[in-house]
Coordinates of C-alpha atoms in Angstrom, one line a residue:
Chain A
X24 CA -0.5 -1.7 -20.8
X25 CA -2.7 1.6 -20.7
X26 CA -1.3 5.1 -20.0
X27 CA -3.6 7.2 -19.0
X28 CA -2.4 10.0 -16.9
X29 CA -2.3 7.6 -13.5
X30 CA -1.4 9.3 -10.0
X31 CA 2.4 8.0 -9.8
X32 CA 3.3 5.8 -6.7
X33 CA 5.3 6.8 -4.0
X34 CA 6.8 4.8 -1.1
X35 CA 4.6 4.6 2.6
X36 CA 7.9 5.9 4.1
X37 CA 8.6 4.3 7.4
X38 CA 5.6 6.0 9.4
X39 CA 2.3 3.9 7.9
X40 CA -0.2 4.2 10.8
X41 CA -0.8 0.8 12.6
X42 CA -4.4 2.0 13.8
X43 CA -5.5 2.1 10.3
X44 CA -5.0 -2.3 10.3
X45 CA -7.4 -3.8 12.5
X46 CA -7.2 -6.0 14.9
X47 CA -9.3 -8.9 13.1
X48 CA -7.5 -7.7 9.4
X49 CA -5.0 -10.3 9.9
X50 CA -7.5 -12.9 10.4
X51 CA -8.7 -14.3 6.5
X52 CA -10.4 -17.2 8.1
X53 CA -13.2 -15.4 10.6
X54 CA -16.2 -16.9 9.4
X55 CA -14.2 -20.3 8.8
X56 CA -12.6 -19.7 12.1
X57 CA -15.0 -22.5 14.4
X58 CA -15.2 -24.9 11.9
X59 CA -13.9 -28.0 10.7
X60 CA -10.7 -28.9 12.3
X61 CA -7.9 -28.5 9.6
X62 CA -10.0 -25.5 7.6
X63 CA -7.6 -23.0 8.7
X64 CA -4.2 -22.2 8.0
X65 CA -1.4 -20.1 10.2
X66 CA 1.2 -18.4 7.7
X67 CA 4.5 -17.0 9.3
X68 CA 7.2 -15.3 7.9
X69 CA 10.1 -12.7 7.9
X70 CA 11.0 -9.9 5.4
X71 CA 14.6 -9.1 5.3
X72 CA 16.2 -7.2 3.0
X73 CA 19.8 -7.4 0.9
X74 CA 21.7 -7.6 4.3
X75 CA 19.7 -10.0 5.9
X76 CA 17.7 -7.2 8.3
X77 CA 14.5 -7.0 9.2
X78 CA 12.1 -4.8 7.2
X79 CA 9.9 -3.2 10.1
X80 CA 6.3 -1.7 9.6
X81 CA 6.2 -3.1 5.8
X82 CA 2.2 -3.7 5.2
X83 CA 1.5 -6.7 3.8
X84 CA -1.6 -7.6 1.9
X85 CA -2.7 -11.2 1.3
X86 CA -6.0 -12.1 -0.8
X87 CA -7.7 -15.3 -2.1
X88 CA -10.3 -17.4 -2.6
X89 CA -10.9 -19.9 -0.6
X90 CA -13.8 -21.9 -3.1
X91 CA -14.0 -21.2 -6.8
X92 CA -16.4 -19.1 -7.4
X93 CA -16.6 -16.6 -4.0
X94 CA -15.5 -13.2 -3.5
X95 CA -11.5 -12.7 -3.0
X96 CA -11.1 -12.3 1.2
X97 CA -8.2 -10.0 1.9
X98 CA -7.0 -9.4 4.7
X99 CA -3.5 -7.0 5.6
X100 CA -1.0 -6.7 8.2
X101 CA 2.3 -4.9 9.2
X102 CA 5.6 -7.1 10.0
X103 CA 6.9 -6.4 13.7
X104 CA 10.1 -4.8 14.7
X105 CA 12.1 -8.1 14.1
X106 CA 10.2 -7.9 10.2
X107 CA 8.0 -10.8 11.4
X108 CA 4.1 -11.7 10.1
X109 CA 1.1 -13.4 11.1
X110 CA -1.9 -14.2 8.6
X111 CA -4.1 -16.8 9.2
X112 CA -6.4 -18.0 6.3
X113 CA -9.2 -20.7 5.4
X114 CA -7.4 -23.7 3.7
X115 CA -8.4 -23.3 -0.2
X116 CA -10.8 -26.0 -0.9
X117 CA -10.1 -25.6 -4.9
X118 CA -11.7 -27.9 -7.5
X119 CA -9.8 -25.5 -9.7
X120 CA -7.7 -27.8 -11.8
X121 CA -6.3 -25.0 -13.9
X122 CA -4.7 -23.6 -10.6
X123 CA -3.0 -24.7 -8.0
X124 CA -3.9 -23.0 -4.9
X125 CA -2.3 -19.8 -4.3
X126 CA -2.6 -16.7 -2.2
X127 CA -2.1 -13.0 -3.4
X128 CA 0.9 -10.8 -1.6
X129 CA 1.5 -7.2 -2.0
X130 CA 4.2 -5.7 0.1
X131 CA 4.6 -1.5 0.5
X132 CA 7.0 -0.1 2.8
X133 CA 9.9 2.5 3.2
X134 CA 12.1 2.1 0.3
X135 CA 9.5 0.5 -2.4
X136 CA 8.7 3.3 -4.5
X137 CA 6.3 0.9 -5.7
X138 CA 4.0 -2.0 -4.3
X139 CA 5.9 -5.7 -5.0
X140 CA 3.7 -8.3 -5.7
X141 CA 4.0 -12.4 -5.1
X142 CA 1.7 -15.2 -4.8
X143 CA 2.7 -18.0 -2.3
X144 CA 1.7 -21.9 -3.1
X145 CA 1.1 -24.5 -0.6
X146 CA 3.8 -27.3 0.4
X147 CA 3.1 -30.7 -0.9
X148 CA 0.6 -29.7 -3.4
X149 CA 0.4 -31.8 -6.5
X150 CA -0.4 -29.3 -8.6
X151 CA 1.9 -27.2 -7.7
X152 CA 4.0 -29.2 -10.5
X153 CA 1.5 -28.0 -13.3
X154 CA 0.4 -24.5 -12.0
X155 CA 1.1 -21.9 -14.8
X156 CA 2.3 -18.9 -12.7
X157 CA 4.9 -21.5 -11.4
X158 CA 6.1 -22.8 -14.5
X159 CA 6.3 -19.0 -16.1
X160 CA 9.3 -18.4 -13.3
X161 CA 11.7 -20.0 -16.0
X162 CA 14.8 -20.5 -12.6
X163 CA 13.9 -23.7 -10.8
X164 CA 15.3 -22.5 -8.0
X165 CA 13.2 -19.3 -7.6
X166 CA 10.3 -21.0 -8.2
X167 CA 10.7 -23.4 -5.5
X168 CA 10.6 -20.4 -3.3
X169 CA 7.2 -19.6 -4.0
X170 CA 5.8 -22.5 -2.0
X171 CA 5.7 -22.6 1.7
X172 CA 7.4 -24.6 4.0
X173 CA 5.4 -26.4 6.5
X174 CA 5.9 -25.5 9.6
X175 CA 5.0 -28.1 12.2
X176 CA 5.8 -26.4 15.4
X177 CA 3.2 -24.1 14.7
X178 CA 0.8 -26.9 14.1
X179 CA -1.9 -27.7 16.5
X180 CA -5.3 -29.0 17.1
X181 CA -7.6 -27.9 14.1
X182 CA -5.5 -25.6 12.2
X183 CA -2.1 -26.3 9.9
X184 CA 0.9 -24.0 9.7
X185 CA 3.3 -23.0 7.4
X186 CA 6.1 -20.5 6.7
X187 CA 6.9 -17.9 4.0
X188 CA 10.3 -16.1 4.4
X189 CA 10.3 -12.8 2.0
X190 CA 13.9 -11.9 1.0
X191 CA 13.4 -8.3 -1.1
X192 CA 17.0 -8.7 -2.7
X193 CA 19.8 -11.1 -2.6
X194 CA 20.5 -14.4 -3.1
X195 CA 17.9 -16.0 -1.9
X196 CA 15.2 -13.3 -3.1
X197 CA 11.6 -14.2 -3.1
X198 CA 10.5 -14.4 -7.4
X199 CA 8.4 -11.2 -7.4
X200 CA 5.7 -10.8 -10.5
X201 CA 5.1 -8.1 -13.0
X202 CA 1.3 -7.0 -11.5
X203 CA 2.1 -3.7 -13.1
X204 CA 2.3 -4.8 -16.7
X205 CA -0.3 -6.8 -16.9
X206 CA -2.9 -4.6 -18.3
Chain B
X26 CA 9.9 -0.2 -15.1
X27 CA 11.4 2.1 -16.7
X28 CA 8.1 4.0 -17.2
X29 CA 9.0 7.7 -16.7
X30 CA 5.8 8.8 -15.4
X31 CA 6.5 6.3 -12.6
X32 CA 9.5 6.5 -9.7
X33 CA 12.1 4.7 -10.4
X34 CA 12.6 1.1 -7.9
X35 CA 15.9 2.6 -6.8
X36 CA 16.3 6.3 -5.4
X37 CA 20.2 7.4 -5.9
X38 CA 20.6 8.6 -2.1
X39 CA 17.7 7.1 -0.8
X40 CA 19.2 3.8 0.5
X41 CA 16.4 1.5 1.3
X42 CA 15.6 1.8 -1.8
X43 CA 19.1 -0.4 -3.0
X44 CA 18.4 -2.6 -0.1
X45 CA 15.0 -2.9 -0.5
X46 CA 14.3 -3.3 -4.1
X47 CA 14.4 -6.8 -5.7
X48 CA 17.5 -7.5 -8.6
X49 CA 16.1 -10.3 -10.1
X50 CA 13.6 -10.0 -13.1
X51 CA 9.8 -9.4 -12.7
X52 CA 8.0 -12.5 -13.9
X53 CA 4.8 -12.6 -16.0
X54 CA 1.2 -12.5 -14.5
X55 CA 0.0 -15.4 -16.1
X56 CA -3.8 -14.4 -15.0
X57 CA -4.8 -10.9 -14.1
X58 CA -8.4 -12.5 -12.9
X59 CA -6.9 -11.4 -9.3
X60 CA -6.1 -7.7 -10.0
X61 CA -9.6 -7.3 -11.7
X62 CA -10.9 -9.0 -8.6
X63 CA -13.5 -6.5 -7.2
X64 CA -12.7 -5.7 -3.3
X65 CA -16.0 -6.7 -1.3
X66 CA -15.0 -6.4 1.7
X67 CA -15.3 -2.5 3.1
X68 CA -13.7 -0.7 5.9
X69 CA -15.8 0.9 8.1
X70 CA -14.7 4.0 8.3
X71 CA -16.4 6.7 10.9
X72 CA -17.1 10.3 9.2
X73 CA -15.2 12.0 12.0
X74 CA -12.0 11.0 10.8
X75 CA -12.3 13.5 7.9
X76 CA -10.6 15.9 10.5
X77 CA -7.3 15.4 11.5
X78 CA -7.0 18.6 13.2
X79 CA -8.8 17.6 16.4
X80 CA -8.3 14.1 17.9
X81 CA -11.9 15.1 19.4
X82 CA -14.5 16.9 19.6
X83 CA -14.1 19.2 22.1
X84 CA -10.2 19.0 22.2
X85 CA -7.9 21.7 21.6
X86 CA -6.9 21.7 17.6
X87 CA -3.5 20.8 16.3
X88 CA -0.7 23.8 15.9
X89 CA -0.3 25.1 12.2
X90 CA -2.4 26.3 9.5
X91 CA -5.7 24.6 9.4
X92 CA -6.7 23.6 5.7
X93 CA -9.1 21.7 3.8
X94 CA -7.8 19.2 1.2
X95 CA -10.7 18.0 -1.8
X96 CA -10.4 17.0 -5.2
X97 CA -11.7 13.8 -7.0
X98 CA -10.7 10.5 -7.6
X99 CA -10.8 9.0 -11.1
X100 CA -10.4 5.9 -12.8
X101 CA -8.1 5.9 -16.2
X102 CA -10.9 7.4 -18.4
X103 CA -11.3 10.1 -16.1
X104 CA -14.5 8.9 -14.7
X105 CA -15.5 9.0 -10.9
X106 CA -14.1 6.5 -8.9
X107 CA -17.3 6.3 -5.9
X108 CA -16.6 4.3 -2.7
X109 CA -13.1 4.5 -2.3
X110 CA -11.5 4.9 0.7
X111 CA -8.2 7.1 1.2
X112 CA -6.3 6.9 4.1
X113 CA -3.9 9.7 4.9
X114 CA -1.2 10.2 7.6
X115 CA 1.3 13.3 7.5
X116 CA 3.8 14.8 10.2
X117 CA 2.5 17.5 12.8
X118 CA 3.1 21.4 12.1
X119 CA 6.9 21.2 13.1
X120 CA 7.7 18.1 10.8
X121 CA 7.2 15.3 13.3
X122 CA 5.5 11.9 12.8
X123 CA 3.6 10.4 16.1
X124 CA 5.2 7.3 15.5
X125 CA 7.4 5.3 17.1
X126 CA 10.0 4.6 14.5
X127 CA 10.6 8.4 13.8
X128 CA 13.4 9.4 15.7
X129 CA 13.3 13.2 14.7
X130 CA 14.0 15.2 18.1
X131 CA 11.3 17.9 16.8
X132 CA 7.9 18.0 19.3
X133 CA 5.3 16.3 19.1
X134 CA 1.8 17.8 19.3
X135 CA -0.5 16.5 21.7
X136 CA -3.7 17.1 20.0
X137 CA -2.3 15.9 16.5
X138 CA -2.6 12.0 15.9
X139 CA -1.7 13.0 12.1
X140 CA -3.8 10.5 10.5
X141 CA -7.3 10.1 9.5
X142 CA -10.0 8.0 6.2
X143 CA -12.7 9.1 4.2
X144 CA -14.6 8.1 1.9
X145 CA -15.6 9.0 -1.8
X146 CA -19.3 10.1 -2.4
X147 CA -21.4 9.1 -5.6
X148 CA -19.2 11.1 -7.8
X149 CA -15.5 10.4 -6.6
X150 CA -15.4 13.2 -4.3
X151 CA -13.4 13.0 -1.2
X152 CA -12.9 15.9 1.5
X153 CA -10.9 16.2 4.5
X154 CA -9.2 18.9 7.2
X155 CA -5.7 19.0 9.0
X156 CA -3.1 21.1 9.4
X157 CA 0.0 21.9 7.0
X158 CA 2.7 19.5 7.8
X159 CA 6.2 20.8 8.4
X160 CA 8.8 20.1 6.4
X161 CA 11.9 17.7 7.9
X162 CA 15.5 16.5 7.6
X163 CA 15.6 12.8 6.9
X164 CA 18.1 10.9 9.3
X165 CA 21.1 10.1 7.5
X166 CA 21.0 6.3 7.1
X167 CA 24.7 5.6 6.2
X168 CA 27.1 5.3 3.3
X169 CA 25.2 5.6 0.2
X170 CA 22.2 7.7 1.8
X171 CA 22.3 11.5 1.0
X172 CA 23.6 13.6 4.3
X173 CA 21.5 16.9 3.2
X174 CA 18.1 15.5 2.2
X175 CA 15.0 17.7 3.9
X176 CA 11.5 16.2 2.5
X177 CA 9.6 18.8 1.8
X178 CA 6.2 19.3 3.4
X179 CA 3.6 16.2 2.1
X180 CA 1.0 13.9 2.7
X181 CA 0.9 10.4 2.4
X182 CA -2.2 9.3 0.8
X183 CA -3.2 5.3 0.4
X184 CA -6.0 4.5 -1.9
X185 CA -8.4 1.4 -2.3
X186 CA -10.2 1.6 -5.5
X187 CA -13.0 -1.2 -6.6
X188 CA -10.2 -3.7 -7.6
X189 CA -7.4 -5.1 -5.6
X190 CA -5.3 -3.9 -8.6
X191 CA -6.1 0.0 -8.4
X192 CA -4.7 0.2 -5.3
X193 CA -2.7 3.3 -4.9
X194 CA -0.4 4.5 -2.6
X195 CA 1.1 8.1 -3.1
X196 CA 2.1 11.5 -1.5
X197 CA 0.5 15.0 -1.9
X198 CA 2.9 17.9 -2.2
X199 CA 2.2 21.6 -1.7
X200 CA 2.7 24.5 -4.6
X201 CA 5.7 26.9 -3.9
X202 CA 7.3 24.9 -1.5
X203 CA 11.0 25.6 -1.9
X204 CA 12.1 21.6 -1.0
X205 CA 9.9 20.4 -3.6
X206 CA 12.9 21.5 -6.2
X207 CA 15.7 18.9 -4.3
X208 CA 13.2 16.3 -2.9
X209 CA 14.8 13.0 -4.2
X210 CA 11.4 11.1 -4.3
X211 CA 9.3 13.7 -6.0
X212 CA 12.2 14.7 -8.8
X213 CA 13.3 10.5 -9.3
X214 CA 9.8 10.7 -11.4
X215 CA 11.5 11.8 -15.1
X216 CA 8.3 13.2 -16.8
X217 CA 7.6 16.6 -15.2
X218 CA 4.1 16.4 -16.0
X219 CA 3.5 13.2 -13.6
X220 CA 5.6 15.2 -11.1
X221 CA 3.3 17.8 -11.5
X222 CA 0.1 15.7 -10.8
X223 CA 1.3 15.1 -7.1
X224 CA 1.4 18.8 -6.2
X225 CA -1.9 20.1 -5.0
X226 CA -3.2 23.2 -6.5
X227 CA -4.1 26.1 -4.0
X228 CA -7.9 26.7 -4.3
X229 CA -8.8 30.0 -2.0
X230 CA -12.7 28.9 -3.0
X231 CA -12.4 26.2 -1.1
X232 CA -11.0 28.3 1.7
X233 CA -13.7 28.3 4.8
X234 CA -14.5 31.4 7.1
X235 CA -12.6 28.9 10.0
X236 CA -9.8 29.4 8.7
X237 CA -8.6 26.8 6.9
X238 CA -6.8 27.1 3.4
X239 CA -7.7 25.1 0.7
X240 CA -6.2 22.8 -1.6
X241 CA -7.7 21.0 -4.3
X242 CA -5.6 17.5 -5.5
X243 CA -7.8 14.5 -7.8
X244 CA -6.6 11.3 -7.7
X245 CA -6.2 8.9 -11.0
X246 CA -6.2 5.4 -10.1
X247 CA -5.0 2.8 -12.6
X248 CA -8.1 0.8 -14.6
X249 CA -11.2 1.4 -15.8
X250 CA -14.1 0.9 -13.6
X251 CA -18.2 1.3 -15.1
X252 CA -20.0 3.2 -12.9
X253 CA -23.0 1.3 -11.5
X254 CA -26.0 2.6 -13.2
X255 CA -25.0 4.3 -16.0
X256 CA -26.5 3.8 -19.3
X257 CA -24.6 2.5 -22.2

């Protein structure tokens, strides 16, 4: 870890300007958007906090590759007044066998003083059982919470779905990683 | 996390932050390839937004002092961070956000949107023109939030750098202000001289003949970044 003399981090506060997230920022999967049936991949969720409420106007931001090897898309948007999301994304086509495939989350909102930061898996994913990142969250049950849930309502004609529920504290809390140490 | 030139996770008084802040441990980044991941993709960003005093041209300007806000933004080894785009939002004049989740029963001003991006240029440096935002009362949120907590005046400033991991996201006090002494979120940060680093300095140089004051606040973003095209 460094120490230079680094701008501290402050919390968005509740008032982040929706204008500045565009309408297509959501959308990971543009250029993959008309292709192959089953490329693309709708990703759902809630973030509620210790009592179980919704976290309004948190911005989320989600990056990954899609193909080993190509620029990181990214992508960001805010959670509704009931805390809900909506990302959708190419399907990783990773010959990566170090990895399982895995998306980059950072959450900001009113009461982080600074950015949390997650990666979510994919449900049914064999290598999920010998990903790295998954095996360094020591509590089987936290680790399990890292990977999605399918979500077959959602599901339709060309494109999968699944669900990632973000609990900041509790019980049930999401595993959140150390980003900031890791210099 | 217990750096003291950061804020702590949890604000006594400031209860989101007790709600909102995970318990459990932080677990190791096995692979950091993702934080030194450059960002390709840019924002577009139109010049006009450097203003935030005028929604348009043509339109009346916002109520308050006009001022100018520069300074640079540097990487780690203090060298210019090019490219990177700052966002900025801030409450009008009177201390009200044009948003619908602030419930303040202060006016809003209808030629201040209150938020506005620019850009750095070739050698970090980043320029923009609003108004001075009032300071405000913060609703009391319940038991365990503080009843008597005004934030002082401030702008929020959000910072992509060349990597997804120098992302910043921060807030720009003003010098003198007498709120800045009980603000909870500028004075949770234990090391006065990173406390220090978020107050703007006031520059009358970079005053114009407009009218507009000028304050002068650089930026250091976490990381070290080589400048295209310098020699080794």
């Amino acid at each position: 870890m460094t120490h230079g003399p680094t701008t501290p981090f402050h919390t968005t506060g509740p008032f982040y300007p929706e204008p500045f997230i565009d309408d297509a920022s959501f959308d990971l999967a543009r250029e993959a958007a008309a292709s192959t049936p089953g490329e693309c991949v709708e990703l759902r969720g809630r973030v509620v906090d210790a009592r179980g409420h919704a976290v309004v106007n948190a911005v989320l931001e989600l990056w990954m590759r899609s193909v080993p090897g190509e620029a990181y898309r990214w992508g960001r948007c805010w959670t509704s007044d009931t805390g809900e999301y909506f990302f959708r994304i190419p399907r990783p086509t990773s010959h990566d066998v170090s990895r399982a495939p895995h998306l980059h989350l950072r959450i900001l909102g009113s009461g982080l003083m600074r950015p949390l930061y997650t990666q979510i898996f994919f449900p049914g994913d064999s290598r999920n059982e010998v990903d790295p990142q998954l095996a360094a969250i020591l509590d089987p049950e936290a680790r399990a919470r890292l990977i999605a849930c399918r979500d077959d309502i959602h599901c339709h004609a060309g494109t999968d779905a699944m669900r990632f529920d973000i609990v900041l504290r509790g019980a049930q809390e999401t595993p959140f990683l150390n980003y900031s140490d890791a210099r | 996390m217990n750096d003291p030139k950061q804020p702590p996770m949890i604000v006594p008084g400031y209860l989101k932050t007790e709600l909102r802040s995970p318990a459990g441990p932080l677990w190791p980044l096995v692979d950091r390839a993702a934080l030194d991941a450059e960002r390709a993709q840019q924002v577009e960003v139109d010049p006009a937004e450097y203003d935030l005093s005028v929604i348009s041209p043509g339109r009346p300007r916002a109520l308050g002092q006009l001022i100018v806000v520069s300074g640079v933004v540097l990487d780690e080894e203090g060298r210019p961070v090019r490219n990177a785009m700052i966002e900025m939002w801030q409450a009008n004049s009177a201390g009200k956000y044009l948003h619908h989740n602030d419930p303040s029963p202060v006016p809003v001003d209808p030629n201040f949107l209150g938020f506005g991006r620019v850009v750095t240029d070739a050698y970090g440096r980043y320029r923009f023109r609003t108004i001075k935002p009032g300071g405000y009362a913060v609703p009391d949120d319940g038991p365990g939030s503080a009843s008597d907590w005004w934030r002082p005046p401030h702008i929020h400033l959000s910072i992509f750098g060349p990597t997804f991991g120098s992302r910043l996201v921060t807030q720009m006090y003003f010098p003198g202000e007498p709120l800045n002494a009980s603000d909870l979120l500028l004075n949770s940060i234990r090391d006065r001289d990173a406390r220090l680093r978020l107050i703007s300095k006031f520059t009358p140089t970079l005053s114009t003949r407009d009218g507009a004051l000028g304050y002068e606040h650089d930026l250091v973003l976490s990381g070290r970044y080589q400048t295209p095209f310098e020699d080794e």
